Amino acid sequence: MAEHLSQSELDYPFRLLEYVHGFQLSQVIFSACELGVFDLLLGAPGPLSAQHVSQELGTSLDGTERLLDALVGIHILDVEKTGGAAVYSSTEVANLYLARGSAKSLHAMILYQAQTIYPLWSNMPDAIRKGKNQNEKTFGLPPEEIFQAIYRSEEEMLKFMGMMNSSWVLDGHDIATAFNLSGFERIVDLGGCTGALAREMAKAYPSSSVTVFDLPEVVEAAKKHFSLEDDAVAFQSGDFFSGEIPAADLFVLARIIQDWTEEKCLALLRKIYHLCKPGGGVLLVEVMLFENRRGPFMAQISSLNMLVRTAGRERPPSQYSHMLNQAGFHNVQICRTGKTYDAILATR
Ligand SMILES: C[S@@+](CC[C@H](N)C(=O)[O-])C[C@H]1O[C@@H](n2cnc3c(N)ncnc32)[C@H](O)[C@@H]1O
């Protein structure tokens, strides 16, 4: 049986206090990423004093010292105190995930959380009161104009794309191999953004063709800022609601259903169903709720995130199955990867 916080915390509310201060913990990581602490420590020949860090970063000594200590407190940095002087060094986790240049860097995701998501979440009570996003109040846009709000400037669009890109560094391979998709010759990733997940698909299924389909401005930016030499994926632009969708044997919809109302999702799934030949399929990739409403916490907070900024929500597998069946698809298979994102495959 699940342990209830209220019972374990009656003597002293340790976890509760950590939760209440959770935003401050996030800000410690956000600030260190924004200031370049992890990049500096990664590139340094050895541990550095707070004074050295503050000189290199152009920050106050007092503030830097407090930040470095807090990073030690959450085990992201290490400290050694010999005599009177303290020297700080990075940990393997910080080098791998927090430094900007590392192959598995989450830097872009963290900056987006810090600069875009964090201010939005201060509107959460209002979003919950009204049951809708804040696009009208914040940007003067109708609540359904999701991507006009998200892409309100080129800078915001590029930051969003960077954030989307970095998730697949962690989960891309597990999603691409959640099912054996080698029988699908033409794969189209609808709303495929930078092509990060599509590249994982191309790596896992080298004899399939993989195309990323997205809005024209996104495709242009993806080619300019995120494409690779000898890129294994092709790009095509259009609008999956109002325009033509390219033919495929498998359509991937990763983090697409989460953005829209049930009505719009069904319209899109029906459109895809009619494009599929018998045996053709659709792969949904989402962070899936448990049926018993007990988690995962990442899915529950993602659902709140969808409330503040989109017209959608997160769902448990039964709701995806129902939607897919309503659109005409059969053989719905669910794969929980054990990581953040899960996959659902259905065929016509
Ligand atoms: C939440 S992001 C998911 C991106 C990508 N699938 C991933 O998981 O990294 C939604 C994507 O859908 C794209 N999109 C939104 N509306 C679209 C439309 N009408 N037609 C094509 N793409 C669209 C956005 O540009 C964005 O890349």
GROMACS .gro file of C-alpha atoms and ligand atoms in nm:
model
  375
    1MET     CA    1   0.000   0.000   0.000
    2ALA     CA    2   0.124   0.349  -0.075
    3GLU     CA    3   0.276   0.532   0.216
    4HIS     CA    4   0.087   0.847   0.305
    5LEU     CA    5   0.297   1.154   0.360
    6SER     CA    6   0.073   1.268   0.647
    7GLN     CA    7   0.144   0.950   0.849
    8SER     CA    8   0.521   0.939   0.801
    9GLU     CA    9   0.564   1.309   0.867
   10LEU     CA   10   0.365   1.351   1.186
   11ASP     CA   11   0.669   1.379   1.415
   12TYR     CA   12   0.852   1.622   1.190
   13PRO     CA   13   0.754   1.712   0.831
   14PHE     CA   14   1.093   1.657   0.661
   15ARG     CA   15   0.959   1.574   0.317
   16LEU     CA   16   0.688   1.834   0.334
   17LEU     CA   17   0.945   2.103   0.405
   18GLU     CA   18   1.152   1.985   0.110
   19TYR     CA   19   0.847   2.006  -0.114
   20VAL     CA   20   0.762   2.356   0.003
   21HIS     CA   21   1.115   2.470  -0.073
   22GLY     CA   22   1.127   2.275  -0.400
   23PHE     CA   23   1.118   2.588  -0.616
   24GLN     CA   24   1.431   2.715  -0.443
   25LEU     CA   25   1.613   2.391  -0.520
   26SER     CA   26   1.517   2.433  -0.887
   27GLN     CA   27   1.642   2.791  -0.879
   28VAL     CA   28   1.979   2.678  -0.745
   29ILE     CA   29   2.023   2.454  -1.051
   30PHE     CA   30   1.872   2.713  -1.290
   31SER     CA   31   2.105   2.988  -1.164
   32ALA     CA   32   2.415   2.771  -1.182
   33CYS     CA   33   2.327   2.669  -1.541
   34GLU     CA   34   2.251   3.025  -1.647
   35LEU     CA   35   2.573   3.156  -1.496
   36GLY     CA   36   2.787   2.878  -1.645
   37VAL     CA   37   2.910   2.723  -1.318
   38PHE     CA   38   2.909   2.366  -1.455
   39ASP     CA   39   3.085   2.459  -1.778
   40LEU     CA   40   3.358   2.640  -1.586
   41LEU     CA   41   3.418   2.349  -1.345
   42LEU     CA   42   3.416   2.094  -1.628
   43GLY     CA   43   3.682   2.288  -1.816
   44ALA     CA   44   3.898   2.361  -1.511
   45PRO     CA   45   4.221   2.160  -1.458
   46GLY     CA   46   4.124   2.095  -1.091
   47PRO     CA   47   3.895   2.211  -0.810
   48LEU     CA   48   3.834   2.587  -0.792
   49SER     CA   49   3.788   2.828  -0.503
   50ALA     CA   50   3.473   3.040  -0.485
   51GLN     CA   51   3.690   3.342  -0.552
   52HIS     CA   52   3.823   3.191  -0.873
   53VAL     CA   53   3.470   3.095  -0.985
   54SER     CA   54   3.334   3.443  -0.907
   55GLN     CA   55   3.620   3.610  -1.099
   56GLU     CA   56   3.571   3.389  -1.404
   57LEU     CA   57   3.192   3.434  -1.406
   58GLY     CA   58   3.192   3.802  -1.311
   59THR     CA   59   2.969   3.735  -1.010
   60SER     CA   60   2.986   3.850  -0.646
   61LEU     CA   61   3.207   3.641  -0.420
   62ASP     CA   62   2.943   3.622  -0.146
   63GLY     CA   63   2.664   3.512  -0.379
   64THR     CA   64   2.887   3.263  -0.560
   65GLU     CA   65   3.000   3.105  -0.233
   66ARG     CA   66   2.641   3.056  -0.118
   67LEU     CA   67   2.537   2.910  -0.455
   68LEU     CA   68   2.831   2.668  -0.463
   69ASP     CA   69   2.754   2.555  -0.107
   70ALA     CA   70   2.389   2.495  -0.195
   71LEU     CA   71   2.499   2.287  -0.496
   72VAL     CA   72   2.715   2.081  -0.260
   73GLY     CA   73   2.412   2.045  -0.029
   74ILE     CA   74   2.214   1.878  -0.308
   75HIS     CA   75   2.516   1.661  -0.407
   76ILE     CA   76   2.562   1.823  -0.748
   77LEU     CA   77   2.905   1.962  -0.661
   78ASP     CA   78   3.172   1.841  -0.424
   79VAL     CA   79   3.377   2.050  -0.180
   80GLU     CA   80   3.707   1.994  -0.007
   81LYS     CA   81   3.818   2.207   0.282
   82THR     CA   82   4.189   2.199   0.353
   83GLY     CA   83   4.308   2.452   0.609
   84GLY     CA   84   4.092   2.759   0.574
   85ALA     CA   85   4.026   2.735   0.198
   86ALA     CA   86   3.741   2.552   0.031
   87VAL     CA   87   3.772   2.427  -0.326
   88TYR     CA   88   3.477   2.307  -0.535
   89SER     CA   89   3.470   2.042  -0.804
   90SER     CA   90   3.204   1.899  -1.032
   91THR     CA   91   3.048   1.554  -1.005
   92GLU     CA   92   3.005   1.306  -1.289
   93VAL     CA   93   2.631   1.381  -1.301
   94ALA     CA   94   2.691   1.756  -1.336
   95ASN     CA   95   2.951   1.700  -1.608
   96LEU     CA   96   2.725   1.465  -1.799
   97TYR     CA   97   2.388   1.642  -1.775
   98LEU     CA   98   2.439   2.001  -1.662
   99ALA     CA   99   2.740   2.127  -1.856
  100ARG     CA  100   2.639   2.289  -2.183
  101GLY     CA  101   2.877   2.104  -2.412
  102SER     CA  102   2.826   1.746  -2.293
  103ALA     CA  103   2.668   1.492  -2.531
  104LYS     CA  104   2.384   1.431  -2.284
  105SER     CA  105   2.341   1.793  -2.180
  106LEU     CA  106   2.003   1.898  -2.042
  107HIS     CA  107   2.114   2.262  -2.049
  108ALA     CA  108   1.854   2.373  -2.306
  109MET     CA  109   1.573   2.200  -2.113
  110ILE     CA  110   1.685   2.362  -1.788
  111LEU     CA  111   1.706   2.711  -1.940
  112TYR     CA  112   1.355   2.672  -2.083
  113GLN     CA  113   1.223   2.560  -1.745
  114ALA     CA  114   1.398   2.855  -1.579
  115GLN     CA  115   1.307   3.130  -1.823
  116THR     CA  116   0.970   3.028  -1.969
  117ILE     CA  117   0.800   2.760  -1.758
  118TYR     CA  118   0.890   2.899  -1.415
  119PRO     CA  119   0.719   3.239  -1.469
  120LEU     CA  120   0.416   3.063  -1.623
  121TRP     CA  121   0.373   2.844  -1.316
  122SER     CA  122   0.325   3.151  -1.098
  123ASN     CA  123  -0.011   3.179  -1.280
  124MET     CA  124  -0.108   2.825  -1.177
  125PRO     CA  125  -0.380   2.916  -0.924
  126ASP     CA  126  -0.556   3.125  -1.189
  127ALA     CA  127  -0.522   2.851  -1.451
  128ILE     CA  128  -0.675   2.602  -1.205
  129ARG     CA  129  -0.954   2.843  -1.107
  130LYS     CA  130  -1.050   2.897  -1.472
  131GLY     CA  131  -0.954   2.553  -1.605
  132LYS     CA  132  -0.765   2.696  -1.900
  133ASN     CA  133  -0.432   2.836  -2.010
  134GLN     CA  134  -0.329   3.197  -1.966
  135ASN     CA  135  -0.276   3.286  -2.335
  136GLU     CA  136  -0.555   3.543  -2.334
  137LYS     CA  137  -0.446   3.721  -2.019
  138THR     CA  138  -0.073   3.702  -2.092
  139PHE     CA  139  -0.049   3.741  -2.470
  140GLY     CA  140  -0.397   3.861  -2.576
  141LEU     CA  141  -0.438   3.538  -2.778
  142PRO     CA  142  -0.735   3.296  -2.776
  143PRO     CA  143  -0.664   2.995  -2.547
  144GLU     CA  144  -0.657   2.759  -2.848
  145GLU     CA  145  -0.371   2.950  -3.019
  146ILE     CA  146  -0.114   2.731  -2.847
  147PHE     CA  147   0.179   2.761  -3.081
  148GLN     CA  148   0.129   3.130  -3.154
  149ALA     CA  149   0.188   3.179  -2.782
  150ILE     CA  150   0.475   2.931  -2.754
  151TYR     CA  151   0.643   3.071  -3.069
  152ARG     CA  152   0.573   3.437  -2.981
  153SER     CA  153   0.924   3.533  -3.089
  154GLU     CA  154   1.202   3.358  -3.278
  155GLU     CA  155   1.402   3.346  -2.957
  156GLU     CA  156   1.119   3.169  -2.771
  157MET     CA  157   1.070   2.927  -3.061
  158LEU     CA  158   1.441   2.834  -3.060
  159LYS     CA  159   1.441   2.790  -2.682
  160PHE     CA  160   1.136   2.564  -2.707
  161MET     CA  161   1.299   2.362  -2.983
  162GLY     CA  162   1.615   2.326  -2.774
  163MET     CA  163   1.410   2.198  -2.483
  164MET     CA  164   1.222   1.947  -2.702
  165ASN     CA  165   1.550   1.833  -2.853
  166SER     CA  166   1.715   1.756  -2.521
  167SER     CA  167   1.444   1.514  -2.395
  168TRP     CA  168   1.530   1.261  -2.663
  169VAL     CA  169   1.891   1.250  -2.551
  170LEU     CA  170   1.753   1.063  -2.249
  171ASP     CA  171   1.448   0.876  -2.376
  172GLY     CA  172   1.491   0.861  -2.755
  173HIS     CA  173   1.645   0.516  -2.785
  174ASP     CA  174   1.393   0.355  -2.547
  175ILE     CA  175   1.105   0.505  -2.742
  176ALA     CA  176   1.244   0.407  -3.083
  177THR     CA  177   1.288   0.048  -2.965
  178ALA     CA  178   0.978   0.018  -2.742
  179PHE     CA  179   0.825  -0.187  -3.028
  180ASN     CA  180   0.985  -0.353  -3.326
  181LEU     CA  181   0.902  -0.099  -3.597
  182SER     CA  182   1.128  -0.249  -3.865
  183GLY     CA  183   0.827  -0.351  -4.076
  184PHE     CA  184   0.731   0.013  -4.137
  185GLU     CA  185   0.921   0.133  -4.444
  186ARG     CA  186   0.817   0.498  -4.442
  187ILE     CA  187   0.802   0.669  -4.104
  188VAL     CA  188   0.669   1.025  -4.072
  189ASP     CA  189   0.715   1.207  -3.741
  190LEU     CA  190   0.426   1.454  -3.732
  191GLY     CA  191   0.519   1.765  -3.531
  192GLY     CA  192   0.869   1.618  -3.522
  193CYS     CA  193   1.028   1.955  -3.433
  194THR     CA  194   1.411   1.939  -3.448
  195GLY     CA  195   1.415   1.576  -3.564
  196ALA     CA  196   1.580   1.444  -3.246
  197LEU     CA  197   1.339   1.152  -3.199
  198ALA     CA  198   1.324   1.092  -3.575
  199ARG     CA  199   1.705   1.049  -3.577
  200GLU     CA  200   1.673   0.783  -3.305
  201MET     CA  201   1.415   0.609  -3.527
  202ALA     CA  202   1.649   0.631  -3.827
  203LYS     CA  203   1.932   0.485  -3.616
  204ALA     CA  204   1.717   0.197  -3.492
  205TYR     CA  205   1.565   0.122  -3.836
  206PRO     CA  206   1.830   0.209  -4.096
  207SER     CA  207   1.633   0.055  -4.383
  208SER     CA  208   1.327   0.277  -4.320
  209SER     CA  209   1.294   0.634  -4.448
  210VAL     CA  210   1.220   0.886  -4.175
  211THR     CA  211   1.065   1.227  -4.242
  212VAL     CA  212   1.001   1.507  -3.995
  213PHE     CA  213   0.685   1.706  -4.063
  214ASP     CA  214   0.628   2.037  -3.886
  215LEU     CA  215   0.516   2.397  -3.931
  216PRO     CA  216   0.719   2.590  -4.196
  217GLU     CA  217   0.895   2.820  -3.947
  218VAL     CA  218   0.993   2.520  -3.733
  219VAL     CA  219   1.128   2.321  -4.028
  220GLU     CA  220   1.329   2.622  -4.141
  221ALA     CA  221   1.479   2.668  -3.792
  222ALA     CA  222   1.539   2.293  -3.750
  223LYS     CA  223   1.737   2.281  -4.074
  224LYS     CA  224   1.931   2.594  -3.983
  225HIS     CA  225   2.011   2.520  -3.618
  226PHE     CA  226   1.964   2.149  -3.544
  227SER     CA  227   2.037   1.949  -3.860
  228LEU     CA  228   2.344   1.727  -3.883
  229GLU     CA  229   2.589   1.667  -4.164
  230ASP     CA  230   2.462   1.363  -4.359
  231ASP     CA  231   2.136   1.392  -4.169
  232ALA     CA  232   1.951   1.060  -4.170
  233VAL     CA  233   1.613   1.235  -4.169
  234ALA     CA  234   1.429   1.444  -4.428
  235PHE     CA  235   1.211   1.746  -4.349
  236GLN     CA  236   0.875   1.850  -4.490
  237SER     CA  237   0.664   2.146  -4.382
  238GLY     CA  238   0.289   2.188  -4.350
  239ASP     CA  239   0.000   2.199  -4.106
  240PHE     CA  240  -0.124   1.862  -3.981
  241PHE     CA  241  -0.470   1.998  -3.895
  242SER     CA  242  -0.553   2.202  -4.204
  243GLY     CA  243  -0.308   2.085  -4.471
  244GLU     CA  244  -0.192   1.770  -4.646
  245ILE     CA  245   0.005   1.511  -4.453
  246PRO     CA  246   0.269   1.304  -4.640
  247ALA     CA  247   0.201   0.934  -4.700
  248ALA     CA  248   0.359   0.689  -4.453
  249ASP     CA  249   0.338   0.336  -4.314
  250LEU     CA  250   0.388   0.463  -3.960
  251PHE     CA  251   0.292   0.804  -3.823
  252VAL     CA  252   0.466   0.913  -3.505
  253LEU     CA  253   0.290   1.162  -3.278
  254ALA     CA  254   0.529   1.242  -2.994
  255ARG     CA  255   0.397   1.487  -2.735
  256ILE     CA  256   0.127   1.601  -2.979
  257ILE     CA  257  -0.192   1.456  -2.826
  258GLN     CA  258  -0.099   1.620  -2.493
  259ASP     CA  259  -0.135   1.968  -2.649
  260TRP     CA  260  -0.490   1.960  -2.782
  261THR     CA  261  -0.854   1.913  -2.688
  262GLU     CA  262  -0.999   1.565  -2.727
  263GLU     CA  263  -1.199   1.689  -3.025
  264LYS     CA  264  -0.891   1.813  -3.213
  265CYS     CA  265  -0.695   1.496  -3.124
  266LEU     CA  266  -0.975   1.278  -3.262
  267ALA     CA  267  -0.992   1.482  -3.583
  268LEU     CA  268  -0.616   1.439  -3.628
  269LEU     CA  269  -0.621   1.065  -3.549
  270ARG     CA  270  -0.911   1.013  -3.793
  271LYS     CA  271  -0.721   1.203  -4.064
  272ILE     CA  272  -0.417   0.981  -4.003
  273TYR     CA  273  -0.633   0.667  -4.000
  274HIS     CA  274  -0.767   0.751  -4.346
  275LEU     CA  275  -0.411   0.797  -4.474
  276CYS     CA  276  -0.302   0.458  -4.339
  277LYS     CA  277  -0.316   0.144  -4.551
  278PRO     CA  278  -0.422  -0.177  -4.372
  279GLY     CA  279  -0.126  -0.275  -4.151
  280GLY     CA  280  -0.015   0.088  -4.130
  281GLY     CA  281   0.016   0.233  -3.784
  282VAL     CA  282   0.039   0.523  -3.547
  283LEU     CA  283   0.285   0.552  -3.258
  284LEU     CA  284   0.184   0.785  -2.976
  285VAL     CA  285   0.458   0.895  -2.740
  286GLU     CA  286   0.349   1.062  -2.418
  287VAL     CA  287   0.415   1.074  -2.047
  288MET     CA  288   0.134   0.843  -1.934
  289LEU     CA  289  -0.063   0.862  -1.612
  290PHE     CA  290  -0.139   0.549  -1.409
  291GLU     CA  291  -0.500   0.431  -1.425
  292ASN     CA  292  -0.523   0.440  -1.042
  293ARG     CA  293  -0.442   0.815  -1.037
  294ARG     CA  294  -0.139   0.760  -0.809
  295GLY     CA  295   0.127   0.888  -1.048
  296PRO     CA  296   0.374   0.898  -1.201
  297PHE     CA  297   0.443   1.239  -1.051
  298MET     CA  298   0.621   1.349  -1.373
  299ALA     CA  299   0.299   1.280  -1.564
  300GLN     CA  300   0.087   1.461  -1.307
  301ILE     CA  301   0.302   1.775  -1.318
  302SER     CA  302   0.317   1.754  -1.695
  303SER     CA  303  -0.062   1.756  -1.698
  304LEU     CA  304  -0.060   2.077  -1.490
  305ASN     CA  305   0.197   2.216  -1.730
  306MET     CA  306  -0.040   2.141  -2.018
  307LEU     CA  307  -0.311   2.330  -1.829
  308VAL     CA  308  -0.107   2.652  -1.798
  309ARG     CA  309   0.013   2.658  -2.156
  310THR     CA  310  -0.191   2.436  -2.390
  311ALA     CA  311  -0.546   2.313  -2.455
  312GLY     CA  312  -0.452   1.956  -2.361
  313ARG     CA  313  -0.371   1.723  -2.074
  314GLU     CA  314  -0.190   1.399  -1.990
  315ARG     CA  315  -0.391   1.077  -1.995
  316PRO     CA  316  -0.377   0.716  -1.873
  317PRO     CA  317  -0.343   0.435  -2.134
  318SER     CA  318  -0.719   0.356  -2.135
  319GLN     CA  319  -0.798   0.706  -2.264
  320TYR     CA  320  -0.547   0.677  -2.549
  321SER     CA  321  -0.683   0.332  -2.639
  322HIS     CA  322  -1.036   0.469  -2.642
  323MET     CA  323  -0.938   0.762  -2.864
  324LEU     CA  324  -0.746   0.535  -3.103
  325ASN     CA  325  -1.039   0.291  -3.126
  326GLN     CA  326  -1.280   0.579  -3.190
  327ALA     CA  327  -1.056   0.693  -3.477
  328GLY     CA  328  -1.072   0.338  -3.622
  329PHE     CA  329  -0.737   0.192  -3.508
  330HIS     CA  330  -0.705  -0.162  -3.361
  331ASN     CA  331  -0.439  -0.371  -3.186
  332VAL     CA  332  -0.353  -0.103  -2.936
  333GLN     CA  333  -0.032  -0.199  -2.753
  334ILE     CA  334   0.110  -0.006  -2.460
  335CYS     CA  335   0.478   0.002  -2.362
  336ARG     CA  336   0.581   0.164  -2.038
  337THR     CA  337   0.953   0.226  -2.077
  338GLY     CA  338   1.020   0.293  -1.707
  339LYS     CA  339   1.165   0.632  -1.805
  340THR     CA  340   0.970   0.955  -1.850
  341TYR     CA  341   0.805   0.883  -2.185
  342ASP     CA  342   0.595   0.581  -2.285
  343ALA     CA  343   0.477   0.453  -2.621
  344ILE     CA  344   0.150   0.328  -2.768
  345LEU     CA  345   0.131   0.152  -3.101
  346ALA     CA  346  -0.193   0.095  -3.292
  347THR     CA  347  -0.257  -0.028  -3.644
  348ARG     CA  348  -0.527   0.001  -3.903
  349LIG     C1  349   0.514   1.958  -2.794
  349LIG     S1  350   0.599   1.973  -2.943
  349LIG     C2  351   0.656   1.808  -2.971
  349LIG     C3  352   0.774   1.803  -3.062
  349LIG     C4  353   0.830   1.666  -3.091
  349LIG     N1  354   0.730   1.575  -3.142
  349LIG     C5  355   0.894   1.609  -2.966
  349LIG     O1  356   0.832   1.530  -2.896
  349LIG     O2  357   1.006   1.648  -2.938
  349LIG     C6  358   0.469   1.989  -3.062
  349LIG     C7  359   0.519   2.002  -3.204
  349LIG     O3  360   0.405   2.010  -3.291
  349LIG     C8  361   0.431   2.109  -3.389
  349LIG     N2  362   0.301   2.158  -3.439
  349LIG     C9  363   0.209   2.228  -3.371
  349LIG     N3  364   0.102   2.251  -3.448
  349LIG    C10  365   0.127   2.195  -3.568
  349LIG    C11  366   0.054   2.186  -3.689
  349LIG     N4  367  -0.067   2.239  -3.699
  349LIG     N5  368   0.110   2.120  -3.793
  349LIG    C12  369   0.235   2.065  -3.782
  349LIG     N6  370   0.309   2.069  -3.668
  349LIG    C13  371   0.255   2.135  -3.564
  349LIG    C14  372   0.509   2.214  -3.313
  349LIG     O4  373   0.578   2.301  -3.398
  349LIG    C15  374   0.600   2.128  -3.227
  349LIG     O5  375   0.717   2.094  -3.296
   0.00000   0.00000   0.00000
